[in-house]
Tab-separated table of C-alpha atoms in Angstrom:
chain	number	residue	atom	x	y	z
A	1	MET	CA	-21.999	19.384	-51.524
A	2	THR	CA	-18.780	17.611	-52.134
A	3	ARG	CA	-18.419	14.442	-50.137
A	4	HIS	CA	-14.954	13.430	-48.905
A	5	PHE	CA	-13.547	10.406	-47.098
A	6	LEU	CA	-11.067	11.600	-44.456
A	7	ARG	CA	-12.190	9.171	-41.569
A	8	ASP	CA	-14.176	6.188	-41.186
A	9	ASP	CA	-17.206	8.042	-39.569
A	10	ASP	CA	-17.553	10.191	-42.703
A	11	LEU	CA	-19.887	7.447	-43.857
A	12	SER	CA	-23.249	6.396	-42.190
A	13	PRO	CA	-23.836	2.844	-41.529
A	14	ALA	CA	-26.208	2.720	-44.570
A	15	GLU	CA	-23.543	4.318	-46.723
A	16	GLN	CA	-20.791	1.994	-45.484
A	17	ALA	CA	-23.106	-0.936	-46.229
A	18	ALA	CA	-23.866	0.387	-49.770
A	19	ILE	CA	-20.143	0.750	-50.643
A	20	LEU	CA	-19.496	-2.735	-49.407
A	21	ASP	CA	-22.367	-4.065	-51.527
A	22	LEU	CA	-20.832	-2.293	-54.432
A	23	ALA	CA	-17.344	-3.630	-53.781
A	24	ILE	CA	-18.825	-7.187	-53.867
A	25	GLU	CA	-20.286	-6.535	-57.229
A	26	LEU	CA	-17.153	-5.006	-58.619
A	27	LYS	CA	-15.126	-7.886	-57.429
A	28	LYS	CA	-17.405	-10.095	-59.441
A	29	ASP	CA	-16.922	-8.050	-62.587
A	30	ARG	CA	-14.105	-5.469	-62.329
A	31	PHE	CA	-15.010	-3.509	-65.465
A	32	ALA	CA	-18.707	-3.237	-64.821
A	33	VAL	CA	-18.682	0.488	-64.403
A	34	LYS	CA	-16.392	3.245	-65.818
A	35	PRO	CA	-17.214	6.512	-64.165
A	36	LEU	CA	-13.722	7.954	-65.073
A	37	ALA	CA	-13.988	7.034	-68.777
A	38	GLY	CA	-12.644	9.915	-70.944
A	39	PRO	CA	-10.291	9.226	-69.463
A	40	GLU	CA	-10.435	11.371	-66.377
A	41	THR	CA	-7.502	11.711	-64.174
A	42	VAL	CA	-7.196	11.116	-60.339
A	43	ALA	CA	-4.400	12.547	-58.462
A	44	VAL	CA	-2.733	10.032	-56.010
A	45	ILE	CA	-0.237	11.863	-53.794
A	46	PHE	CA	2.346	10.192	-51.610
A	47	ASP	CA	4.230	11.544	-48.671
A	48	LYS	CA	5.145	8.041	-47.498
A	49	SER	CA	6.377	4.975	-49.398
A	50	SER	CA	3.716	2.410	-50.394
A	51	THR	CA	3.072	-0.825	-51.993
A	52	ARG	CA	-0.634	-1.898	-51.609
A	53	THR	CA	-1.925	1.606	-51.657
A	54	ARG	CA	0.092	2.655	-54.684
A	55	VAL	CA	-0.888	-0.453	-56.628
A	56	SER	CA	-4.494	-0.764	-55.534
A	57	PHE	CA	-5.404	2.857	-56.394
A	58	ALA	CA	-3.370	2.882	-59.709
A	59	VAL	CA	-5.123	-0.342	-60.864
A	60	GLY	CA	-8.459	0.523	-59.535
A	61	ILE	CA	-8.496	4.042	-61.303
A	62	ALA	CA	-7.568	2.312	-64.528
A	63	ASP	CA	-10.368	-0.271	-64.088
A	64	LEU	CA	-12.904	2.556	-63.738
A	65	GLY	CA	-11.735	4.103	-67.008
A	66	GLY	CA	-9.411	6.668	-65.671
A	67	VAL	CA	-5.763	7.582	-65.543
A	68	PRO	CA	-3.906	7.667	-62.026
A	69	LEU	CA	-1.478	10.641	-61.789
A	70	ILE	CA	1.105	9.468	-59.083
A	71	ILE	CA	2.625	12.608	-57.338
A	72	SER	CA	5.458	12.378	-54.849
A	73	THR	CA	5.646	15.370	-52.549
A	74	ALA	CA	9.370	15.245	-52.555
A	75	ASN	CA	9.007	16.347	-56.390
A	76	SER	CA	6.112	18.723	-55.959
A	77	GLN	CA	5.302	22.015	-54.138
A	78	LEU	CA	3.015	20.575	-51.706
A	79	GLY	CA	4.423	20.573	-48.264
A	80	GLY	CA	7.083	22.994	-49.261
A	81	LYS	CA	6.149	26.373	-50.827
A	82	GLU	CA	2.531	25.523	-51.273
A	83	SER	CA	-0.365	24.830	-48.913
A	84	PRO	CA	-2.733	21.992	-49.189
A	85	THR	CA	-5.415	24.422	-50.026
A	86	ASP	CA	-3.642	26.089	-52.841
A	87	THR	CA	-2.541	22.695	-54.228
A	88	ALA	CA	-6.227	21.601	-54.165
A	89	ARG	CA	-7.468	24.624	-56.027
A	90	VAL	CA	-4.826	23.829	-58.759
A	91	LEU	CA	-5.672	20.148	-58.925
A	92	GLU	CA	-9.496	20.467	-58.924
A	93	ARG	CA	-9.588	22.216	-62.367
A	94	GLN	CA	-7.726	19.193	-63.859
A	95	VAL	CA	-8.571	16.048	-62.002
A	96	ALA	CA	-11.757	14.262	-60.840
A	97	ALA	CA	-10.558	13.357	-57.325
A	98	ILE	CA	-7.489	13.537	-54.972
A	99	VAL	CA	-6.103	10.756	-53.036
A	100	TRP	CA	-3.389	11.482	-50.373
A	101	ARG	CA	-1.222	9.241	-48.251
A	102	THR	CA	0.200	11.493	-45.726
A	103	TYR	CA	1.180	12.201	-42.083
A	104	ALA	CA	-1.001	14.774	-40.456
A	105	GLN	CA	-4.779	14.448	-40.551
A	106	SER	CA	-4.953	18.213	-40.416
A	107	GLY	CA	-3.380	18.406	-43.918
A	108	LEU	CA	-6.247	16.256	-45.340
A	109	GLU	CA	-8.834	18.347	-43.582
A	110	GLU	CA	-7.359	21.636	-44.966
A	111	MET	CA	-7.172	20.151	-48.494
A	112	ALA	CA	-10.862	18.989	-48.309
A	113	LYS	CA	-12.002	22.397	-47.270
A	114	GLY	CA	-10.247	24.023	-50.292
A	115	THR	CA	-11.579	21.880	-53.075
A	116	THR	CA	-14.768	20.853	-55.040
A	117	VAL	CA	-13.575	17.310	-55.913
A	118	PRO	CA	-13.538	14.455	-53.482
A	119	VAL	CA	-10.466	13.908	-51.275
A	120	VAL	CA	-9.672	10.464	-50.025
A	121	ASN	CA	-7.433	9.748	-47.051
A	122	ALA	CA	-5.254	6.855	-48.314
A	123	LEU	CA	-3.635	6.827	-44.793
A	124	SER	CA	-2.775	9.380	-42.140
A	125	ASP	CA	-1.096	9.102	-38.696
A	126	ASP	CA	-4.589	9.000	-37.191
A	127	PHE	CA	-6.628	7.009	-39.480
A	128	HIS	CA	-6.448	4.289	-42.310
A	129	PRO	CA	-10.087	4.202	-43.602
A	130	CYS	CA	-9.585	2.791	-47.098
A	131	GLN	CA	-7.888	-0.278	-45.313
A	132	LEU	CA	-10.845	-0.684	-43.045
A	133	LEU	CA	-13.268	-0.765	-45.990
A	134	ALA	CA	-11.068	-3.714	-47.309
A	135	ASP	CA	-10.936	-5.341	-43.931
A	136	LEU	CA	-14.753	-5.187	-43.612
A	137	LEU	CA	-15.218	-6.502	-47.155
A	138	THR	CA	-12.906	-9.517	-46.206
A	139	ILE	CA	-14.702	-10.246	-42.991
A	140	ARG	CA	-18.031	-10.032	-44.713
A	141	GLU	CA	-16.962	-12.344	-47.440
A	142	HIS	CA	-15.876	-14.955	-44.943
A	143	ARG	CA	-18.642	-14.562	-42.454
A	144	GLY	CA	-21.578	-13.269	-44.505
A	145	HIS	CA	-22.215	-10.309	-42.206
A	146	LEU	CA	-20.680	-7.834	-39.914
A	147	ALA	CA	-23.172	-6.664	-37.268
A	148	GLY	CA	-22.760	-8.461	-33.975
A	149	LEU	CA	-19.338	-10.026	-34.711
A	150	THR	CA	-16.590	-9.513	-32.234
A	151	VAL	CA	-13.231	-8.260	-33.632
A	152	THR	CA	-10.081	-7.890	-31.269
A	153	PHE	CA	-7.117	-5.756	-32.207
A	154	VAL	CA	-3.938	-6.676	-30.299
A	155	GLY	CA	-0.953	-4.395	-30.096
A	156	ASP	CA	-0.214	-0.752	-30.445
A	157	GLY	CA	-3.579	0.795	-29.515
A	158	ALA	CA	-2.400	4.457	-30.526
A	159	ASP	CA	-2.142	3.061	-34.122
A	160	ASN	CA	-4.126	4.460	-37.089
A	161	MET	CA	-5.549	1.180	-37.723
A	162	VAL	CA	-6.986	0.998	-34.066
A	163	HIS	CA	-8.680	4.381	-34.652
A	164	SER	CA	-10.187	3.236	-37.915
A	165	TYR	CA	-11.389	-0.133	-36.387
A	166	LEU	CA	-12.967	1.744	-33.490
A	167	LEU	CA	-15.004	3.934	-35.866
A	168	ALA	CA	-15.615	1.549	-38.865
A	169	GLY	CA	-16.375	-1.329	-36.538
A	170	ALA	CA	-18.868	0.669	-34.484
A	171	THR	CA	-20.508	1.879	-37.718
A	172	ALA	CA	-20.897	-1.753	-38.749
A	173	GLY	CA	-22.449	-2.685	-35.588
A	174	MET	CA	-19.501	-4.817	-34.433
A	175	HIS	CA	-18.203	-5.403	-30.969
A	176	VAL	CA	-14.718	-3.855	-31.081
A	177	ARG	CA	-12.018	-4.859	-28.494
A	178	ILE	CA	-8.732	-3.171	-28.258
A	179	ALA	CA	-5.908	-4.865	-26.236
A	180	SER	CA	-2.890	-2.432	-25.546
A	181	PRO	CA	-0.643	-1.617	-22.690
A	182	GLU	CA	-0.513	1.710	-20.991
A	183	GLY	CA	1.187	4.310	-22.944
A	184	TYR	CA	-0.177	2.760	-26.253
A	185	LEU	CA	-3.885	3.403	-25.800
A	186	PRO	CA	-6.236	4.997	-28.520
A	187	LYS	CA	-7.070	8.694	-28.549
A	188	GLU	CA	-9.803	9.337	-26.029
A	189	ASP	CA	-11.933	11.597	-28.478
A	190	VAL	CA	-11.900	8.672	-31.030
A	191	VAL	CA	-12.977	6.218	-28.387
A	192	ALA	CA	-15.729	8.582	-27.408
A	193	ASP	CA	-16.870	9.072	-31.102
A	194	ALA	CA	-16.826	5.337	-31.588
A	195	ASP	CA	-18.907	4.717	-28.353
A	196	ALA	CA	-21.491	7.201	-29.603
A	197	ILE	CA	-21.831	5.463	-32.932
A	198	ALA	CA	-22.027	2.083	-31.272
A	199	ALA	CA	-24.860	3.137	-29.165
A	200	THR	CA	-26.798	3.756	-32.345
A	201	THR	CA	-25.856	0.494	-34.134
A	202	GLY	CA	-25.834	-2.095	-31.540
A	203	GLY	CA	-22.018	-2.488	-31.477
A	204	SER	CA	-19.693	-1.890	-28.566
A	205	ILE	CA	-16.243	-0.679	-27.605
A	206	THR	CA	-14.088	-2.156	-24.881
A	207	ILE	CA	-10.471	-1.483	-23.886
A	208	TYR	CA	-8.406	-4.196	-22.401
A	209	SER	CA	-4.823	-4.409	-21.042
A	210	ASP	CA	-4.888	-8.218	-21.077
A	211	PRO	CA	-4.720	-9.657	-24.495
A	212	VAL	CA	-5.831	-13.109	-23.228
A	213	GLU	CA	-9.090	-11.634	-22.070
A	214	ALA	CA	-9.722	-9.524	-25.220
A	215	VAL	CA	-9.080	-12.421	-27.622
A	216	ALA	CA	-11.311	-14.895	-25.788
A	217	GLY	CA	-14.263	-15.807	-28.007
A	218	ALA	CA	-13.494	-13.308	-30.733
A	219	ASP	CA	-14.631	-13.784	-34.284
A	220	VAL	CA	-11.748	-11.776	-35.845
A	221	VAL	CA	-8.208	-11.081	-34.570
A	222	VAL	CA	-6.216	-8.236	-35.893
A	223	THR	CA	-2.786	-6.730	-35.421
A	224	ASP	CA	-0.442	-4.213	-37.155
A	225	THR	CA	3.266	-3.550	-37.102
A	226	TRP	CA	4.668	-2.326	-33.783
A	227	VAL	CA	6.997	0.155	-35.511
A	228	SER	CA	5.201	2.380	-38.038
A	229	MET	CA	6.923	4.712	-40.328
A	230	GLY	CA	8.310	7.610	-38.514
A	231	LYS	CA	8.671	5.675	-35.312
A	232	GLU	CA	11.746	3.625	-36.043
A	233	GLU	CA	13.767	5.388	-33.324
A	234	GLU	CA	11.396	3.943	-30.853
A	235	LYS	CA	11.851	0.228	-31.913
A	236	ALA	CA	13.918	-1.123	-29.111
A	237	LYS	CA	11.315	0.286	-26.509
A	238	ARG	CA	8.414	-0.827	-28.420
A	239	LEU	CA	9.637	-4.333	-28.725
A	240	VAL	CA	9.922	-4.582	-25.065
A	241	ASP	CA	6.638	-2.772	-24.138
A	242	LEU	CA	4.555	-4.754	-26.677
A	243	ALA	CA	6.179	-8.152	-26.151
A	244	GLN	CA	3.279	-9.587	-24.428
A	245	TYR	CA	0.929	-8.663	-27.113
A	246	ARG	CA	2.423	-10.889	-29.966
A	247	ILE	CA	-0.189	-12.976	-31.688
A	248	ASP	CA	0.888	-16.646	-31.663
A	249	SER	CA	-0.968	-19.958	-32.004
A	250	ASP	CA	-1.629	-20.096	-28.299
A	251	LEU	CA	-3.309	-16.714	-28.380
A	252	MET	CA	-5.314	-17.402	-31.500
A	253	ALA	CA	-6.562	-20.647	-29.875
A	254	LEU	CA	-8.541	-18.625	-27.395
A	255	ALA	CA	-10.608	-17.110	-30.193
A	256	LYS	CA	-13.478	-18.874	-31.774
A	257	PRO	CA	-12.197	-22.048	-33.652
A	258	ASP	CA	-13.132	-20.519	-37.144
A	259	ALA	CA	-11.844	-17.034	-36.084
A	260	LEU	CA	-10.098	-15.003	-38.861
A	261	PHE	CA	-6.654	-13.431	-38.716
A	262	LEU	CA	-6.064	-10.079	-40.346
A	263	HIS	CA	-3.051	-7.851	-40.787
A	264	CYS	CA	-2.839	-4.869	-43.096
A	265	LEU	CA	0.717	-5.583	-44.046
A	266	PRO	CA	3.709	-5.165	-44.194
A	267	ALA	CA	4.224	-7.624	-41.319
A	268	ASP	CA	7.359	-7.955	-39.011
A	269	ARG	CA	7.094	-11.633	-38.786
A	270	GLY	CA	8.134	-12.666	-35.173
A	271	TYR	CA	7.400	-9.406	-33.668
A	272	GLU	CA	3.522	-8.555	-33.750
A	273	VAL	CA	2.686	-11.951	-35.198
A	274	THR	CA	4.346	-15.341	-35.583
A	275	ALA	CA	4.827	-16.936	-39.009
A	276	GLU	CA	2.647	-19.884	-38.105
A	277	VAL	CA	-0.272	-17.518	-37.668
A	278	ILE	CA	0.299	-15.277	-40.516
A	279	ASP	CA	0.780	-18.254	-42.861
A	280	GLY	CA	-1.829	-20.384	-41.101
A	281	GLN	CA	-5.392	-21.585	-42.246
A	282	GLN	CA	-7.150	-18.899	-40.286
A	283	SER	CA	-5.122	-16.217	-41.966
A	284	VAL	CA	-6.947	-14.130	-44.674
A	285	ILE	CA	-4.422	-11.512	-45.198
A	286	TRP	CA	-4.097	-12.066	-48.996
A	287	ASP	CA	-7.793	-11.727	-49.544
A	288	GLU	CA	-7.535	-8.588	-47.402
A	289	ALA	CA	-4.607	-7.104	-49.590
A	290	GLU	CA	-6.579	-7.829	-52.753
A	291	ASN	CA	-9.755	-6.318	-51.346
A	292	ARG	CA	-8.070	-2.873	-51.170
A	293	LEU	CA	-8.585	-2.742	-54.890
A	294	HIS	CA	-12.413	-3.615	-54.842
A	295	ALA	CA	-13.117	-1.546	-51.829
A	296	GLN	CA	-11.324	1.551	-52.940
A	297	LYS	CA	-13.092	1.304	-56.529
A	298	ALA	CA	-16.387	1.102	-54.858
A	299	LEU	CA	-15.558	4.107	-52.649
A	300	MET	CA	-14.422	6.125	-55.690
A	301	VAL	CA	-17.572	5.241	-57.535
A	302	TRP	CA	-19.830	6.262	-54.623
A	303	LEU	CA	-17.908	9.537	-54.096
A	304	LEU	CA	-18.264	10.503	-57.760
A	305	GLU	CA	-21.918	9.767	-57.613
A	306	GLN	CA	-22.338	12.327	-54.849
A	307	GLN	CA	-21.054	14.990	-57.001
């Protein structure tokens, strides 16, 4: 059966750990494996603009011996005259895998049902699972392990990064804390799914309204932009609603002295995080950005091995 990666809990705890193990090895030797030698082609489809996703997938596919075929939906039939299923049936006869950065999670699910090659969620409105593999890789590099660590996300709790932290963090056996105001809480079904996973891995899920309480004693502190793509018209309201959730040096001081700071980027400096934090000694955002390459390569190798 074809394996896809549409949301973080598509991987079991053992599978997630195996992919992170492989990512560490591939980071040591970028050209150790070439499952796409031929070269085979991977379709990388973009509904949304991108820097890190575009570069890391293009470079990673090339590292694995393949050719990245970058497709903009603005210049294709997908999303217009053609359904995701029909597009997938065309692509699967010519490419080894499909990577899609899109809006609706439902489109990814429809595409995956209609194809025999792996489909990877490079970002949707609901989840950002490839970013979480990179984040977990970064934390593991700096702390040596994941299980038992406390990671606190501060800001917009309805964010796709929060949903992925809930699922991926629970899968890794972490204690995931989310600090968000009313009106910005994560989806209840995702929280329930994460709770169920945490019950089997020794992790935990806790939702806070107070960022001070949530950050206290944390091993890792994370945030994301308050104004995601497609929500620009809400900017003024969001800056008011989320003002108490800005990560500054005072808030970081409540975490453990060696706590890490992560941000998936791009960052709105002065909004969700101050410059002194994002550029400070606890920040590992540049390692995090680089690790998109290594984590996604490991994911693609693993998915292709399941074929």
